[in-house]
């Protein structure tokens, strides 16, 4: 009996400071578990199938908030990815930030945050199959999925950034992201060519801005958005001829009852080859990607990067789609194109990259079992015409998937 009392006393003493430190602070545990049976079938090669979550959208995390009074609150988020079926990426960081929020002026966040192009102005917000193998980024060839996080790519987040989101006023809202320059701690080589992945040496104040409007006119709902992203090359990159990358985006969503029509267009100028629009996140590409020949990817052919532009080149990407909801079931059809225009090769000034086109169609269904659980599946066809590769190497591909998701 004495041992039990001692144990309870010790436990109470340890719990007391924890309870005191949590007073007034609300901590919410959240997450997602998702698994797909997905197949990437590249013409002329063996189909590659797996039960996993290659887009790395399964995650767990903590959402933190404290009411500071007078309409002010402290906020924070810690989030990590995991892969049911893989088990080796449980420590991969997603969002990690701390900030302040106000009822009148919005929120400001400091740390590793989402790109404005990813969750605010289009991107994942208009793609019903975002976070699945049928996504419109990377493998789909429809939206920029830069490895430095500045695009709409799955698992694309920006390090060492400050982000601001305004409140919604008369349907209008804005968002902005700034990556301060001279972020040397993000570049172990202190100025190497790859410093563009996260600003690196002389990051030169990379930034993004976006604005959108949402309104309801009788039975018609309208959402219109636009955004601009600038990823400045470092001094080391400029010495090799790399230019500052710019992305312009615009789009809209129209809805009438259970029907929704959506579209997005973006124009890329001087795609950065070191983590920028001439690359993809590994999640968007379904794993390792071989730039010279996608069919030789280290993961046996699942790697795809059809949304990438040619190094130092221009290009455009667009997507259009329609959704119709019947009860708990959403029917989805969408398609689009990525065009990488001819460009000079920054590592070979006397050579060039030829024009490359990728076209895509996707059809599928999402069925909600409840507010938190759903089933999804569908088919995607991708036509690749890459004049940089030998005939037959730019093979078309088919993607099939069926999956289950639970949010908690």
Short mmCIF file of C-alpha atoms in Angstrom, two decimals:
data_model
loop_
_atom_site.label_atom_id
_atom_site.label_comp_id
_atom_site.label_asym_id
_atom_site.label_seq_id
_atom_site.Cartn_x
_atom_site.Cartn_y
_atom_site.Cartn_z
CA UNK A 1 0.00 0.00 0.00
CA UNK A 2 2.82 2.43 0.91
CA UNK A 3 4.52 1.73 -2.44
CA UNK A 4 1.27 2.54 -4.27
CA UNK A 5 0.88 5.80 -2.36
CA UNK A 6 4.48 6.77 -3.09
CA UNK A 7 4.02 5.99 -6.78
CA UNK A 8 0.83 8.07 -6.94
CA UNK A 9 2.53 10.95 -5.14
CA UNK A 10 5.45 10.93 -7.58
CA UNK A 11 3.10 10.78 -10.59
CA UNK A 12 1.09 13.70 -9.21
CA UNK A 13 4.23 15.76 -8.62
CA UNK A 14 5.37 15.17 -12.20
CA UNK A 15 1.94 15.91 -13.68
CA UNK A 16 1.48 19.19 -11.77
CA UNK A 17 3.98 21.29 -13.75
CA UNK A 18 2.73 19.80 -17.02
CA UNK A 19 -0.81 20.81 -16.21
CA UNK A 20 0.32 24.29 -15.19
CA UNK A 21 2.29 24.80 -18.40
CA UNK A 22 -0.73 23.73 -20.46
CA UNK A 23 -3.12 26.10 -18.69
CA UNK A 24 -4.77 28.34 -21.29
CA UNK A 25 -3.13 26.50 -24.19
CA UNK A 26 -5.17 24.27 -26.49
CA UNK A 27 -3.27 21.42 -28.12
CA UNK A 28 -5.02 19.35 -30.79
CA UNK A 29 -3.65 16.08 -32.09
CA UNK A 30 -4.51 15.63 -35.77
CA UNK A 31 -3.48 13.42 -38.63
CA UNK A 32 -4.27 11.39 -41.72
CA UNK A 33 -3.78 7.73 -42.59
CA UNK A 34 -3.92 6.83 -46.26
CA UNK A 35 -2.95 3.82 -48.33
CA UNK A 36 -3.35 3.15 -52.05
CA UNK A 37 -2.92 0.19 -54.31
CA UNK A 38 -1.42 2.21 -57.17
CA UNK A 39 0.14 1.13 -60.45
CA UNK A 40 2.34 3.21 -62.77
CA UNK A 41 2.46 1.46 -66.15
CA UNK A 42 4.96 3.07 -68.54
CA UNK A 43 4.55 1.85 -72.12
CA UNK A 44 7.21 -0.70 -73.01
CA UNK A 45 8.26 -1.39 -69.38
CA UNK A 46 7.01 -3.58 -66.59
CA UNK A 47 4.21 -2.03 -64.56
CA UNK A 48 5.23 -0.94 -61.06
CA UNK A 49 2.64 -1.49 -58.31
CA UNK A 50 2.71 -0.96 -54.56
CA UNK A 51 0.48 -0.62 -51.52
CA UNK A 52 1.75 2.60 -49.95
CA UNK A 53 1.29 6.35 -49.77
CA UNK A 54 3.94 7.55 -52.22
CA UNK A 55 2.61 11.11 -52.16
CA UNK A 56 3.49 11.19 -48.43
CA UNK A 57 0.13 12.64 -47.42
CA UNK A 58 -0.26 10.45 -44.33
CA UNK A 59 0.79 12.55 -41.39
CA UNK A 60 0.41 13.29 -37.71
CA UNK A 61 0.94 16.50 -35.80
CA UNK A 62 0.02 19.00 -33.11
CA UNK A 63 -1.94 22.23 -33.59
CA UNK A 64 -1.30 24.70 -30.77
CA UNK A 65 -3.19 27.85 -29.78
CA UNK A 66 -3.29 30.13 -26.74
CA UNK A 67 -5.75 32.98 -26.22
CA UNK A 68 -3.72 36.07 -25.25
CA UNK A 69 -6.74 38.34 -24.87
CA UNK A 70 -7.86 41.42 -26.80
CA UNK A 71 -8.43 39.28 -29.90
CA UNK A 72 -4.79 38.13 -29.99
CA UNK A 73 -3.65 34.50 -29.94
CA UNK A 74 -0.39 32.55 -30.10
CA UNK A 75 -0.42 29.74 -32.65
CA UNK A 76 1.88 26.91 -33.74
CA UNK A 77 1.98 23.70 -35.74
CA UNK A 78 4.24 20.65 -35.77
CA UNK A 79 3.64 18.05 -38.47
CA UNK A 80 5.47 14.92 -39.67
CA UNK A 81 4.85 12.57 -42.60
CA UNK A 82 4.59 8.79 -42.53
CA UNK A 83 4.03 6.11 -45.15
CA UNK A 84 1.72 3.15 -44.45
CA UNK A 85 3.28 0.29 -46.36
CA UNK A 86 6.79 1.80 -46.21
CA UNK A 87 7.55 2.65 -42.62
CA UNK A 88 10.77 4.52 -43.33
CA UNK A 89 9.74 8.18 -43.51
CA UNK A 90 8.13 8.74 -40.12
CA UNK A 91 10.50 11.62 -39.32
CA UNK A 92 10.04 13.56 -42.56
CA UNK A 93 9.07 17.12 -41.62
CA UNK A 94 6.09 18.88 -43.14
CA UNK A 95 4.90 22.14 -41.58
CA UNK A 96 6.75 23.42 -38.51
CA UNK A 97 6.02 26.98 -37.47
CA UNK A 98 5.07 29.35 -34.64
CA UNK A 99 3.15 32.60 -35.00
CA UNK A 100 0.58 35.13 -33.89
CA UNK A 101 -3.03 35.64 -34.96
CA UNK A 102 -5.46 38.53 -34.59
CA UNK A 103 -9.19 38.76 -35.22
CA UNK A 104 -8.78 42.03 -37.12
CA UNK A 105 -5.49 41.61 -39.01
CA UNK A 106 -5.03 37.87 -39.72
CA UNK A 107 -2.12 35.52 -39.01
CA UNK A 108 1.66 35.64 -39.36
CA UNK A 109 3.77 32.47 -39.20
CA UNK A 110 7.53 31.94 -38.79
CA UNK A 111 9.29 28.71 -39.76
CA UNK A 112 8.64 25.97 -42.35
CA UNK A 113 5.34 26.83 -44.03
CA UNK A 114 3.24 25.90 -47.04
CA UNK A 115 3.70 27.73 -50.32
CA UNK A 116 1.07 30.33 -51.22
CA UNK A 117 0.78 28.50 -54.57
CA UNK A 118 0.00 25.24 -52.78
CA UNK A 119 -2.90 25.92 -50.43
CA UNK A 120 -4.11 29.50 -51.01
CA UNK A 121 -4.21 30.51 -54.69
CA UNK A 122 -5.25 27.38 -56.56
CA UNK A 123 -2.90 24.41 -56.35
CA UNK A 124 -4.22 21.69 -54.08
CA UNK A 125 -7.32 23.72 -53.28
CA UNK A 126 -8.82 23.07 -56.76
CA UNK A 127 -7.62 19.48 -57.30
CA UNK A 128 -9.95 16.85 -55.77
CA UNK A 129 -7.24 14.20 -56.27
CA UNK A 130 -4.51 16.19 -54.52
CA UNK A 131 -2.67 13.96 -52.05
CA UNK A 132 -3.23 10.83 -54.18
CA UNK A 133 -1.43 9.15 -57.07
CA UNK A 134 -3.89 10.87 -59.44
CA UNK A 135 -2.75 14.33 -58.36
CA UNK A 136 -2.28 17.13 -60.91
CA UNK A 137 1.28 17.91 -59.77
CA UNK A 138 4.40 16.02 -60.75
CA UNK A 139 3.05 12.81 -62.17
CA UNK A 140 0.05 14.48 -63.75
CA UNK A 141 2.04 17.13 -65.56
CA UNK A 142 -0.45 19.91 -64.81
CA UNK A 143 0.94 22.13 -62.04
CA UNK A 144 4.44 23.21 -60.96
CA UNK A 145 5.80 20.97 -58.18
CA UNK A 146 9.18 22.55 -57.41
CA UNK A 147 11.46 20.69 -55.02
CA UNK A 148 12.24 23.92 -53.15
CA UNK A 149 8.61 24.09 -52.00
CA UNK A 150 7.61 27.21 -53.95
CA UNK A 151 5.22 25.33 -56.27
CA UNK A 152 2.05 23.28 -55.66
CA UNK A 153 3.89 19.99 -55.33
CA UNK A 154 2.89 17.31 -52.85
CA UNK A 155 5.09 17.54 -49.77
CA UNK A 156 6.46 20.90 -50.93
CA UNK A 157 7.17 23.27 -48.03
CA UNK A 158 9.36 26.37 -47.75
CA UNK A 159 12.09 26.52 -45.11
CA UNK A 160 13.12 29.63 -43.16
CA UNK A 161 10.09 31.64 -44.22
CA UNK A 162 7.60 34.22 -42.93
CA UNK A 163 4.01 33.93 -44.15
CA UNK A 164 1.06 36.28 -43.70
CA UNK A 165 -2.64 35.45 -44.28
CA UNK A 166 -5.24 38.20 -44.08
CA UNK A 167 -8.79 37.82 -42.79
CA UNK A 168 -11.58 37.63 -45.37
CA UNK A 169 -13.14 41.07 -45.97
CA UNK A 170 -16.18 41.28 -48.26
CA UNK A 171 -15.02 38.06 -49.92
CA UNK A 172 -11.46 39.28 -50.55
CA UNK A 173 -8.30 37.91 -48.91
CA UNK A 174 -4.55 38.04 -49.54
CA UNK A 175 -1.51 36.00 -48.55
CA UNK A 176 2.22 36.57 -48.79
CA UNK A 177 5.41 34.61 -48.14
CA UNK A 178 8.95 35.91 -47.68
CA UNK A 179 12.18 33.92 -47.47
CA UNK A 180 14.84 36.26 -46.07
CA UNK A 181 18.16 36.47 -47.92
CA UNK A 182 21.54 35.18 -46.69
CA UNK A 183 19.95 32.07 -45.16
CA UNK A 184 23.37 30.37 -44.99
CA UNK A 185 22.28 27.79 -42.40
CA UNK A 186 20.13 26.06 -45.03
CA UNK A 187 23.10 25.45 -47.33
CA UNK A 188 25.90 23.20 -45.97
CA UNK A 189 28.18 24.29 -48.83
CA UNK A 190 27.65 27.97 -47.96
CA UNK A 191 27.11 29.10 -51.49
CA UNK A 192 27.06 26.05 -53.76
CA UNK A 193 24.90 25.73 -56.86
CA UNK A 194 22.25 23.79 -54.94
CA UNK A 195 21.68 26.67 -52.52
CA UNK A 196 18.48 27.45 -54.44
CA UNK A 197 16.75 24.53 -52.67
CA UNK A 198 16.07 26.71 -49.63
CA UNK A 199 17.42 30.18 -50.37
CA UNK A 200 20.92 29.29 -49.28
CA UNK A 201 23.79 31.76 -49.52
CA UNK A 202 22.39 35.09 -50.74
CA UNK A 203 18.83 33.83 -51.04
CA UNK A 204 18.00 37.38 -52.18
CA UNK A 205 14.63 37.68 -50.48
CA UNK A 206 12.53 35.14 -52.40
CA UNK A 207 8.81 35.89 -52.08
CA UNK A 208 5.26 34.99 -53.11
CA UNK A 209 2.02 36.98 -53.08
CA UNK A 210 -1.53 35.85 -53.78
CA UNK A 211 -5.08 37.22 -53.72
CA UNK A 212 -8.52 35.68 -54.13
CA UNK A 213 -12.20 36.52 -54.07
CA UNK A 214 -15.12 34.26 -53.10
CA UNK A 215 -18.73 35.23 -53.64
CA UNK A 216 -22.22 33.80 -54.08
CA UNK A 217 -24.52 35.23 -56.77
CA UNK A 218 -27.96 33.64 -56.55
CA UNK A 219 -27.25 29.94 -57.19
CA UNK A 220 -23.77 30.51 -58.67
CA UNK A 221 -20.67 30.42 -56.49
CA UNK A 222 -17.54 32.14 -57.80
CA UNK A 223 -13.92 31.85 -56.64
CA UNK A 224 -11.22 33.78 -58.52
CA UNK A 225 -7.52 33.78 -57.62
CA UNK A 226 -4.14 34.98 -58.79
CA UNK A 227 -0.56 34.69 -57.53
CA UNK A 228 3.06 35.55 -58.29
CA UNK A 229 6.19 33.72 -57.11
CA UNK A 230 9.83 34.83 -57.41
CA UNK A 231 12.73 32.48 -56.62
CA UNK A 232 15.96 34.49 -56.95
CA UNK A 233 19.16 32.68 -57.91
CA UNK A 234 22.16 32.89 -55.58
CA UNK A 235 25.44 34.51 -56.62
CA UNK A 236 26.97 31.09 -57.24
CA UNK A 237 24.04 30.09 -59.46
CA UNK A 238 24.15 33.36 -61.40
CA UNK A 239 27.83 32.78 -62.12
CA UNK A 240 26.70 29.69 -64.08
CA UNK A 241 24.03 31.59 -65.98
CA UNK A 242 21.02 30.70 -63.79
CA UNK A 243 18.38 33.43 -63.79
CA UNK A 244 15.75 34.48 -61.29
CA UNK A 245 12.68 32.27 -61.62
CA UNK A 246 9.17 33.74 -61.83
CA UNK A 247 5.77 32.03 -61.81
CA UNK A 248 2.49 33.78 -62.70
CA UNK A 249 -0.80 32.03 -61.93
CA UNK A 250 -4.48 32.69 -62.38
CA UNK A 251 -7.65 30.63 -62.15
CA UNK A 252 -11.27 30.33 -61.11
CA UNK A 253 -13.87 27.91 -59.75
CA UNK A 254 -17.60 28.15 -60.59
CA UNK A 255 -20.22 26.09 -58.78
CA UNK A 256 -23.94 25.57 -59.24
CA UNK A 257 -25.64 23.28 -56.70
CA UNK A 258 -23.73 19.97 -56.87
CA UNK A 259 -21.77 20.81 -60.05
CA UNK A 260 -18.36 22.50 -60.05
CA UNK A 261 -16.21 23.74 -62.96
CA UNK A 262 -12.59 24.77 -62.29
CA UNK A 263 -9.46 25.81 -64.11
CA UNK A 264 -5.97 27.13 -63.55
CA UNK A 265 -3.20 28.51 -65.78
CA UNK A 266 0.39 29.31 -64.84
CA UNK A 267 3.32 30.70 -66.78
CA UNK A 268 6.92 29.97 -65.72
CA UNK A 269 9.84 32.26 -66.63
CA UNK A 270 13.50 31.09 -66.35
CA UNK A 271 12.90 27.85 -64.44
CA UNK A 272 15.58 27.28 -61.81
CA UNK A 273 17.25 23.86 -62.35
CA UNK A 274 18.39 23.57 -58.70
CA UNK A 275 15.19 22.78 -56.83
CA UNK A 276 12.98 25.18 -58.78
CA UNK A 277 10.41 24.72 -61.54
CA UNK A 278 12.85 22.51 -63.48
CA UNK A 279 12.54 19.85 -60.75
CA UNK A 280 9.90 17.98 -58.71
CA UNK A 281 9.45 16.94 -55.10
CA UNK A 282 10.05 13.22 -54.68
CA UNK A 283 6.48 12.87 -53.44
CA UNK A 284 5.06 14.47 -56.57
CA UNK A 285 7.23 12.22 -58.73
CA UNK A 286 6.38 9.04 -56.74
CA UNK A 287 9.98 8.63 -55.62
CA UNK A 288 13.37 8.97 -57.26
CA UNK A 289 13.46 10.64 -60.67
CA UNK A 290 16.04 10.21 -63.43
CA UNK A 291 16.18 13.52 -65.31
CA UNK A 292 17.78 11.99 -68.42
CA UNK A 293 15.31 9.11 -68.64
CA UNK A 294 12.32 8.76 -66.28
CA UNK A 295 12.04 5.04 -67.04
CA UNK A 296 15.45 4.49 -65.38
CA UNK A 297 14.42 5.93 -62.01
CA UNK A 298 16.02 4.29 -58.99
CA UNK A 299 12.65 3.01 -57.77
CA UNK A 300 12.15 0.88 -60.86
CA UNK A 301 10.09 3.21 -62.99
CA UNK A 302 7.53 4.82 -60.65
CA UNK A 303 9.41 8.11 -60.66
CA UNK A 304 7.75 10.79 -62.84
CA UNK A 305 8.37 14.50 -63.17
CA UNK A 306 6.16 15.59 -66.04
CA UNK A 307 5.43 19.09 -64.70
CA UNK A 308 9.09 20.21 -64.76
CA UNK A 309 10.25 22.93 -67.15
CA UNK A 310 13.53 22.89 -69.07
CA UNK A 311 16.46 24.38 -67.09
CA UNK A 312 16.59 28.17 -67.40
CA UNK A 313 13.62 28.01 -69.77
CA UNK A 314 10.05 29.24 -69.98
CA UNK A 315 6.85 27.26 -70.15
CA UNK A 316 3.21 27.03 -69.19
CA UNK A 317 0.87 24.61 -67.43
CA UNK A 318 -2.91 24.46 -67.29
CA UNK A 319 -5.65 22.30 -65.83
CA UNK A 320 -9.43 22.22 -66.30
CA UNK A 321 -11.88 19.94 -64.55
CA UNK A 322 -15.46 19.27 -63.57
CA UNK A 323 -16.96 17.60 -60.48
CA UNK A 324 -20.47 16.38 -59.77
CA UNK A 325 -21.62 15.23 -56.34
CA UNK A 326 -24.38 12.67 -55.86
CA UNK A 327 -25.10 12.12 -52.18
CA UNK A 328 -21.80 11.10 -50.59
CA UNK A 329 -20.12 10.37 -53.92
CA UNK A 330 -18.10 12.83 -56.02
CA UNK A 331 -17.44 12.12 -59.71
CA UNK A 332 -14.29 13.80 -61.06
CA UNK A 333 -12.96 14.45 -64.57
CA UNK A 334 -9.99 16.70 -65.34
CA UNK A 335 -7.14 17.19 -67.77
CA UNK A 336 -4.53 19.59 -69.02
CA UNK A 337 -1.08 20.13 -70.43
CA UNK A 338 2.46 21.11 -69.47
CA UNK A 339 4.66 22.74 -72.14
CA UNK A 340 8.37 23.24 -71.56
CA UNK A 341 9.70 25.55 -74.25
CA UNK A 342 13.11 25.20 -75.88
CA UNK A 343 15.89 26.63 -73.69
CA UNK A 344 19.63 26.92 -73.23
CA UNK A 345 21.33 24.47 -70.89
CA UNK A 346 22.89 26.35 -67.96
CA UNK A 347 25.57 23.67 -67.57
CA UNK A 348 26.27 23.64 -71.33
CA UNK A 349 25.91 27.18 -72.75
CA UNK A 350 26.49 25.91 -76.30
CA UNK A 351 23.75 23.29 -76.10
CA UNK A 352 20.02 23.51 -75.55
CA UNK A 353 16.98 21.62 -74.35
CA UNK A 354 14.30 20.94 -76.94
CA UNK A 355 10.59 21.58 -76.49
CA UNK A 356 8.67 19.04 -74.36
CA UNK A 357 4.91 18.53 -74.09
CA UNK A 358 2.93 16.43 -71.63
CA UNK A 359 -0.85 15.96 -71.87
CA UNK A 360 -3.10 14.35 -69.31
CA UNK A 361 -6.64 13.17 -68.59
CA UNK A 362 -7.90 11.83 -65.26
CA UNK A 363 -11.25 10.31 -64.26
CA UNK A 364 -12.22 8.93 -60.89
CA UNK A 365 -14.56 8.84 -57.94
CA UNK A 366 -14.39 9.82 -54.25
CA UNK A 367 -16.92 8.24 -51.88
CA UNK A 368 -17.24 9.60 -48.33
CA UNK A 369 -18.05 6.90 -45.82
CA UNK A 370 -18.28 9.57 -43.12
CA UNK A 371 -16.95 13.05 -42.43
CA UNK A 372 -13.49 11.59 -41.81
CA UNK A 373 -13.25 8.38 -43.84
CA UNK A 374 -13.38 7.97 -47.60
CA UNK A 375 -12.65 5.62 -50.49
CA UNK A 376 -11.22 6.83 -53.81
CA UNK A 377 -10.07 5.43 -57.10
CA UNK A 378 -9.54 6.25 -60.73
CA UNK A 379 -7.47 6.22 -63.88
CA UNK A 380 -4.98 8.65 -65.39
CA UNK A 381 -3.46 8.67 -68.89
CA UNK A 382 -0.33 10.73 -69.61
CA UNK A 383 1.03 11.37 -73.11
CA UNK A 384 4.68 12.41 -73.16
CA UNK A 385 6.46 14.01 -76.13
CA UNK A 386 10.01 14.79 -75.01
CA UNK A 387 12.26 15.72 -77.93
CA UNK A 388 15.31 15.58 -75.64
CA UNK A 389 15.12 11.78 -75.43
CA UNK A 390 15.64 9.02 -77.97
CA UNK A 391 12.53 7.80 -79.82
CA UNK A 392 10.56 5.50 -77.52
CA UNK A 393 12.25 6.75 -74.36
CA UNK A 394 9.55 9.39 -73.83
CA UNK A 395 7.00 6.66 -73.24
CA UNK A 396 3.38 7.39 -72.38
CA UNK A 397 2.03 6.02 -69.12
CA UNK A 398 -1.11 4.86 -67.31
CA UNK A 399 -1.80 5.27 -63.61
CA UNK A 400 -4.45 3.20 -61.80
CA UNK A 401 -5.31 3.47 -58.13
CA UNK A 402 -7.78 2.54 -55.43
CA UNK A 403 -7.29 3.76 -51.88
CA UNK A 404 -8.72 4.50 -48.45
CA UNK A 405 -8.21 7.54 -46.22
CA UNK A 406 -9.04 8.41 -42.63
CA UNK A 407 -8.55 11.85 -41.05
CA UNK A 408 -8.41 12.23 -37.29
#
